[in-house]
Short mmCIF file of C-alpha atoms and ligand atoms in Angstrom, two decimals:
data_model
loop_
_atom_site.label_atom_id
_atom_site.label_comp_id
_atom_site.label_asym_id
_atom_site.label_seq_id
_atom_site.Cartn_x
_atom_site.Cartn_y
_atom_site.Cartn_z
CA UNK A 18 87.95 127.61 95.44
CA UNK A 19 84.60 126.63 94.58
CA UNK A 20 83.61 123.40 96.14
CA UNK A 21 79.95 123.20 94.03
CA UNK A 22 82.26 122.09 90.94
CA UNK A 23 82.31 118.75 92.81
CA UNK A 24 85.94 118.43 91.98
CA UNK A 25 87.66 116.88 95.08
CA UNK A 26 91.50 116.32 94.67
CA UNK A 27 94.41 115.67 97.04
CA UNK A 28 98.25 115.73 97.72
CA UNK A 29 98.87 112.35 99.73
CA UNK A 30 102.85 113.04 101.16
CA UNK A 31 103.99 109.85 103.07
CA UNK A 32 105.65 111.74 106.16
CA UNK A 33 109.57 109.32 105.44
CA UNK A 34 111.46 113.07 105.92
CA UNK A 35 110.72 116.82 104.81
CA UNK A 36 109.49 117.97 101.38
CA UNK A 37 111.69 117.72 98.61
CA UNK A 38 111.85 119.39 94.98
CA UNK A 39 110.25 115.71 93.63
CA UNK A 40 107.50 115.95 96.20
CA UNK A 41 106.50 119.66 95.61
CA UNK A 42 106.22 118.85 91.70
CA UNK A 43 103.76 116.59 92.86
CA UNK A 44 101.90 119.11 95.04
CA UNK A 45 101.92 121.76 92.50
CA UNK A 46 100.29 119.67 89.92
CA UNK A 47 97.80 118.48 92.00
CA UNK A 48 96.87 121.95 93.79
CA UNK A 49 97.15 123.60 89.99
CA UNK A 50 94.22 120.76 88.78
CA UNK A 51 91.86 122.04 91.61
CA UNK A 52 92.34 125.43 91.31
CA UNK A 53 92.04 125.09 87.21
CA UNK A 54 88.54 122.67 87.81
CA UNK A 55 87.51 125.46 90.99
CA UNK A 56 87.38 122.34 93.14
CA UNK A 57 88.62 121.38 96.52
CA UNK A 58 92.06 120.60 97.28
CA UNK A 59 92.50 118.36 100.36
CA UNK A 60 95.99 116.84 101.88
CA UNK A 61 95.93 113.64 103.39
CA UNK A 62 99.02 112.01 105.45
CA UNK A 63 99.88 108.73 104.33
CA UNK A 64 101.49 107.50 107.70
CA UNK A 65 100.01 103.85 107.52
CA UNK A 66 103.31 102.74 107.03
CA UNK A 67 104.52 103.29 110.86
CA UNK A 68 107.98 101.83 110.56
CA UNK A 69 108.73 104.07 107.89
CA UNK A 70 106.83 107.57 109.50
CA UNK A 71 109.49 109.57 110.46
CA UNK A 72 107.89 111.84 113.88
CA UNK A 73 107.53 115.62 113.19
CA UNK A 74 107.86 114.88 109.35
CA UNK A 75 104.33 115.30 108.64
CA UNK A 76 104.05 118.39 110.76
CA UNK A 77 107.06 119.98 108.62
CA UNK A 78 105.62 118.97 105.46
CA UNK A 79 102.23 120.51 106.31
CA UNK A 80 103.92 123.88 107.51
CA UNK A 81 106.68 123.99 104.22
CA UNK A 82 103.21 123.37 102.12
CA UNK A 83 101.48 126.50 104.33
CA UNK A 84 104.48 128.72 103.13
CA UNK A 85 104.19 127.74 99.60
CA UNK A 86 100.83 128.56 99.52
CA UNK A 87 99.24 125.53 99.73
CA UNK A 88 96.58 124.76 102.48
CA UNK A 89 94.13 121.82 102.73
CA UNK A 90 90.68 123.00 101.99
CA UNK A 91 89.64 120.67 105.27
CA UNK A 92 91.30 119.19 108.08
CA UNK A 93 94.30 117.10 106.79
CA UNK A 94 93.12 113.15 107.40
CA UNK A 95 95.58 111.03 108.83
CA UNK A 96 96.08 107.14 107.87
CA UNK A 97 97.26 106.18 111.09
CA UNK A 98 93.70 107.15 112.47
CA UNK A 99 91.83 105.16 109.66
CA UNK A 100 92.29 101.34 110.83
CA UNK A 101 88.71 101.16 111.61
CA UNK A 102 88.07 102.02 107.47
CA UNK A 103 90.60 99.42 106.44
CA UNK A 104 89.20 97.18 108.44
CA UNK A 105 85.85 97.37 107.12
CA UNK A 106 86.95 97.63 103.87
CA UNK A 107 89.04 94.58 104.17
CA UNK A 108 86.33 92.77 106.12
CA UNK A 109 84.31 93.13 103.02
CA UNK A 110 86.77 92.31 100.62
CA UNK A 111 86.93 88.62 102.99
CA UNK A 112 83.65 88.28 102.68
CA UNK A 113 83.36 88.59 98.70
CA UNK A 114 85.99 85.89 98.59
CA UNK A 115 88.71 87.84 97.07
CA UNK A 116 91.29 87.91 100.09
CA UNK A 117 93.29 84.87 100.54
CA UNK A 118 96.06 84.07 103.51
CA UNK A 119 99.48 83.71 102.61
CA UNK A 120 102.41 81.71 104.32
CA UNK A 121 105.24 83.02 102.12
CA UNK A 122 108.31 84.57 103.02
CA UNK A 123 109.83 86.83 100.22
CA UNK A 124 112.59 84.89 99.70
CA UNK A 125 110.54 82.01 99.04
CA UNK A 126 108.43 83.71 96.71
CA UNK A 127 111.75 84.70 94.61
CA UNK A 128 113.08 81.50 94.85
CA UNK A 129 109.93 80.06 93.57
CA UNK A 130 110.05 82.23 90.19
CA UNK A 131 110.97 81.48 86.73
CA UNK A 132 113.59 83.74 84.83
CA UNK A 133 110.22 84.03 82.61
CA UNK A 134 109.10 86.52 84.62
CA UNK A 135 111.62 88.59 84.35
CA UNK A 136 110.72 90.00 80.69
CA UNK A 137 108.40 92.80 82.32
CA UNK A 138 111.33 94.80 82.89
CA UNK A 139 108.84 97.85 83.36
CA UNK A 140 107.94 96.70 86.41
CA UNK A 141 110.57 96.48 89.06
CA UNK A 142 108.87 93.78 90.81
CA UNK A 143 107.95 90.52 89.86
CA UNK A 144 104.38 89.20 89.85
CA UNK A 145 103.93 86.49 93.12
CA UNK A 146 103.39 83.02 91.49
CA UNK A 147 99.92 82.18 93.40
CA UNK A 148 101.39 79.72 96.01
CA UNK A 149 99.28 80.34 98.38
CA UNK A 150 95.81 80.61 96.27
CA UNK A 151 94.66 77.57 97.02
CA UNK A 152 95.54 76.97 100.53
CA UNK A 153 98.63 77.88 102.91
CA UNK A 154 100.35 73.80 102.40
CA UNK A 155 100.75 73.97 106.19
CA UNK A 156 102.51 77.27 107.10
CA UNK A 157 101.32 79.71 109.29
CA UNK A 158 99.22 82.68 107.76
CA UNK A 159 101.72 85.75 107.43
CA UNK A 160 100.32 88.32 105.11
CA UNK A 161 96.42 88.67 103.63
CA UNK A 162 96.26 88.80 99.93
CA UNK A 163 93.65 90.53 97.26
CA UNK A 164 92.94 87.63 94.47
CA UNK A 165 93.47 88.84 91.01
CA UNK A 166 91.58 87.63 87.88
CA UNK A 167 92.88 85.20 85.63
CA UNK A 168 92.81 85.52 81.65
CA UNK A 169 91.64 88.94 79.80
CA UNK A 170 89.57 89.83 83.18
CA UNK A 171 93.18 90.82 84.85
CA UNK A 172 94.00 93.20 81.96
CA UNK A 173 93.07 96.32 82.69
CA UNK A 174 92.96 99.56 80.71
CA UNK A 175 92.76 103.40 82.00
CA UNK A 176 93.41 106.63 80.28
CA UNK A 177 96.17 108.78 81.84
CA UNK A 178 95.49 112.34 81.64
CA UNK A 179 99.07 112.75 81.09
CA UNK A 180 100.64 109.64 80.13
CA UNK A 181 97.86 108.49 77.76
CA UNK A 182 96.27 105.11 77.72
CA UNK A 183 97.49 102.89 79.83
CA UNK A 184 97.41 98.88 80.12
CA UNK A 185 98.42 96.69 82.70
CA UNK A 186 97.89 92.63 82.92
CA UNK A 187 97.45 92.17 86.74
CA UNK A 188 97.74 88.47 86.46
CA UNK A 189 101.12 88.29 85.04
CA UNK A 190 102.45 91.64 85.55
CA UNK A 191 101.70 91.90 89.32
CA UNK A 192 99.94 88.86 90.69
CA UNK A 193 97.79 88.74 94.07
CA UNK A 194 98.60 91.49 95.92
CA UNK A 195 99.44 92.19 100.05
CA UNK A 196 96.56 93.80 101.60
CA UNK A 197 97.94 93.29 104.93
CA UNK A 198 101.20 93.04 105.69
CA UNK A 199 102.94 90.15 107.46
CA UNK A 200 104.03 92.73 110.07
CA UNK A 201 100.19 93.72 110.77
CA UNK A 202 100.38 96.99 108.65
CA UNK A 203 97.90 97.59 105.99
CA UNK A 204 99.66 97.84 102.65
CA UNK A 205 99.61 101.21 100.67
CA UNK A 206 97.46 99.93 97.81
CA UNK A 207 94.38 99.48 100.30
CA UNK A 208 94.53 102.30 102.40
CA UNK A 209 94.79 104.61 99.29
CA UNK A 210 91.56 103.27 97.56
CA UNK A 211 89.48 103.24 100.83
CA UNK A 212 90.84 107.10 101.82
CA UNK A 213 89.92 108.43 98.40
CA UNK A 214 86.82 107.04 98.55
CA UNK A 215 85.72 108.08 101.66
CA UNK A 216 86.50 111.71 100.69
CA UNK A 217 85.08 111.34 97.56
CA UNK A 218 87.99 112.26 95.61
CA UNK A 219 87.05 112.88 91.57
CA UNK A 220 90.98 113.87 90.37
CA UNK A 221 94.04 111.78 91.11
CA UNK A 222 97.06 114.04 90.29
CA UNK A 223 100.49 112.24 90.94
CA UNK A 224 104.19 111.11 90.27
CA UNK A 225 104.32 108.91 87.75
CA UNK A 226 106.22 106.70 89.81
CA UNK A 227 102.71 105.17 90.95
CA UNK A 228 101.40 104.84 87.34
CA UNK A 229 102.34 101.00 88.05
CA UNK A 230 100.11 101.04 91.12
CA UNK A 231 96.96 102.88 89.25
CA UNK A 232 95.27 99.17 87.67
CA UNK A 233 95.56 97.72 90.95
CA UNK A 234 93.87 100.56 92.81
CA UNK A 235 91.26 100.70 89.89
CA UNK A 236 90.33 96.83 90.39
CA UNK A 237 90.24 97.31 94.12
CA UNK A 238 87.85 100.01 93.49
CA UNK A 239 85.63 97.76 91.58
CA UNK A 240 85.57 95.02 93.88
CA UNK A 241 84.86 97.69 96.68
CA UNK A 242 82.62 99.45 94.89
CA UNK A 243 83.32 102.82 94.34
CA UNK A 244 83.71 105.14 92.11
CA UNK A 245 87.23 105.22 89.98
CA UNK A 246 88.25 109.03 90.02
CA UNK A 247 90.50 110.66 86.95
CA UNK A 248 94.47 109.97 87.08
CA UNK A 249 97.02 112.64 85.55
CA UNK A 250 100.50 111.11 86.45
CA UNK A 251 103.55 114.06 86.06
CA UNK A 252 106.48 112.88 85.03
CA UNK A 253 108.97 112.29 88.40
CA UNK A 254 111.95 114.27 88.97
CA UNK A 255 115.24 112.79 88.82
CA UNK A 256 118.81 112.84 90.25
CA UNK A 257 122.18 113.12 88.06
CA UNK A 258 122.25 109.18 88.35
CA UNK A 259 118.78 109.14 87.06
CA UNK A 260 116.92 107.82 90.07
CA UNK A 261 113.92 109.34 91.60
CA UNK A 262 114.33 112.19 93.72
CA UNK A 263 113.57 110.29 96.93
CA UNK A 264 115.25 111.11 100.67
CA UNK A 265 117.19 107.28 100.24
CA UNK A 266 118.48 109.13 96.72
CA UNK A 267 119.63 112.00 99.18
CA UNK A 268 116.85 115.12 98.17
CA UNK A 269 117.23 117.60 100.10
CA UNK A 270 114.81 119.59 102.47
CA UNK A 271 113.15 122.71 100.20
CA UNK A 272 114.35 125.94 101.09
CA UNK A 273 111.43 127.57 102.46
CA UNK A 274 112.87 130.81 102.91
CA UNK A 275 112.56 131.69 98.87
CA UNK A 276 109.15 129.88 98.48
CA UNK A 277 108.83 131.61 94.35
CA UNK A 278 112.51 129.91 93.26
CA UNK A 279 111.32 126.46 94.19
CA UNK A 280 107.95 127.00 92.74
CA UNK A 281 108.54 128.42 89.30
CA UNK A 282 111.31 125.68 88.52
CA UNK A 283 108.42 123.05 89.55
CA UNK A 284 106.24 124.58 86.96
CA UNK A 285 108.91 124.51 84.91
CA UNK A 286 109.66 120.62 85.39
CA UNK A 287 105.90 120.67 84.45
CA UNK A 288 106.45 122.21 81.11
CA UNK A 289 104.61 125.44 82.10
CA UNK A 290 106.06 129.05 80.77
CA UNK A 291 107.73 131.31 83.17
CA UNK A 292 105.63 132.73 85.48
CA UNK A 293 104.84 135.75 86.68
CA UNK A 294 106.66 136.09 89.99
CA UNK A 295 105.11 139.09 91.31
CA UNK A 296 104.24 137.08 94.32
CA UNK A 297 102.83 134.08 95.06
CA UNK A 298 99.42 134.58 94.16
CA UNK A 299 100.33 136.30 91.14
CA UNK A 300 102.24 132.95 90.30
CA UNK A 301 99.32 130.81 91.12
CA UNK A 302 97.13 132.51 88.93
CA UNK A 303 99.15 132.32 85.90
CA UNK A 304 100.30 129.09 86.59
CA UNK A 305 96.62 127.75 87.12
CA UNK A 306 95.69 129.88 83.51
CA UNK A 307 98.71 127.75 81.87
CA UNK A 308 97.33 124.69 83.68
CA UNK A 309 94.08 125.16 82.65
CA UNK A 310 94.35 125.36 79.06
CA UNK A 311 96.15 122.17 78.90
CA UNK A 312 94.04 119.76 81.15
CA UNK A 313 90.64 121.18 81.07
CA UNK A 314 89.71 121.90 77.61
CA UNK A 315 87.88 118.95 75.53
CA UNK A 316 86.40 117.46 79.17
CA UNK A 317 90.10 116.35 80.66
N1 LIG B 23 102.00 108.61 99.69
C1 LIG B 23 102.40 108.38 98.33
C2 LIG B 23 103.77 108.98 98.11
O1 LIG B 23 104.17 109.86 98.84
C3 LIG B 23 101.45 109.02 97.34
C4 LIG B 23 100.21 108.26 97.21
C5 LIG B 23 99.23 108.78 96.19
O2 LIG B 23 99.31 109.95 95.79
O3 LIG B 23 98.38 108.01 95.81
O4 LIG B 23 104.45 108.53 97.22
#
């Protein structure tokens, strides 16, 4: 790969059990974007959730990845060693005014909503009502929230690479948002912006299952300050019962023994032609050809 295109992209597995089918979709696409752009492909462990990192998951994942092919064009960065970035980040965040304390439990916050809110089926959780905006009424602090605009400043609009353009109204659709955790973690949504950032990431190539995190991540990155890289969401694999292929939905581990089956029916859950099977370079190259024609062509 060519790292003068300035293309900088990543795979970002949370280590909660081995890979699955779902999560190598996901790691195809992305790896097929950098090598179709001749840009740098990075992997990043998203262990900032500790109660949920299983041990000696991320070490799997990184090997199955190594026999499919797929190596980080630098030294994998971990989450768990980044609390001094969050911090920072966060810090500044305080200091612009738009982090808030918050004294809610969840069930109070679910008690506390209307059946109103309920209408945004889409989204499988409901917006917080702003309880705690303007002061914590007594209760001890729990969790650390980001403020979000109010009126036509919280809708925000993005082009998908995949999925098109894409609109989300923060205020009523997801509300102020945890970026610190009552238990002292720091949530998802923070870490993610501050990671890419720091390694200058240009293409965000994902499931689609975090197309309903993507407006909050782009607002963080304007109040932070950085740069909002390009988003291609696949869509995610499912089960029989139509959930996501998840390890609580029972995926199972990859077998890494026959690397080519579980690749070409990845390409194929990402609408690419059969591929040449040769071996596995032979597969990436025609793969990245197929990829390239569809997602770089008129400045995608
Ligand atoms: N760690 C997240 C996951 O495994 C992915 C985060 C991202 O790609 O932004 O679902």
């Amino acid at each position: 790969m060519n790292p003068e295109s300035g293309y900088r992209g990543r795979f970002a597995p949370s280590p909660t059990g081995p890979l699955h089918f779902g999560s190598l979709v996901s790691a195809l696409a992305s790896f097929l974007d950098a090598r179709a752009h001749r840009g740098t492909w990075l992997i990043r462990i998203e262990d900032v959730d500790g109660p949920r990192t299983v041990p000696g998951a991320a070490e799997e994942i990184l090997d199955t990845l190594g026999r499919f092919g797929m190596h980080s064009a630098e030294p994998p960065v971990w989450q768990s060693q980044r609390e001094t970035a969050y911090q920072t980040a966060f810090e500044q965040l305080v200091a612009d005014g738009f982090v808030f304390p918050c004294g809610c439990t969840r069930r109070e916050i679910a008690d506390s909503l209307t059946i109103g809110h309920t209408r945004h089926a889409r989204h499988a959780r409901l917006a917080y009502p702003g309880t705690c905006r303007d002061g914590l009424h007594g209760k001890p602090p729990r969790a650390w929230r980001m403020r979000v605009p109010d009126g036509d400043a919280a809708i925000l609009t993005f082009e998908d690479r995949w999925q098109g353009m894409q609109t989300q109204d923060l205020a009523s659709e997801v509300g102020d948002f945890v970026l610190k955790r009552a238990d002292g973690e720091w949530a998802y949504q923070l870490a993610v912006v501050v990671d890419d950032a720091d390694a200058r990431i240009t293409h965000i190539v994902r499931g689609a299952d975090l197309l309903d995190s993507t407006a909050r991540q782009i607002y963080l990155q304007r109040c932070l300050d950085v740069p909002t890289p390009a988003y291609l969401h696949v869509p995610v694999v499912v089960n029989e019962q139509g959930e996501k292929l998840s390890k609580q939905t029972g995926a199972t581990a990859l077998d890494t023994g026959t690397p080519l089956v579980a690749l070409m029916q990845a390409a194929q859950h990402l609408g690419l032609h059969p591929c040449a099977t040769g071996s596995i370079e032979t597969f990436y190259s025609d793969a990245t050809a197929q990829w390239a024609k569809r997602f770089t062509s008129s400045g995608r």
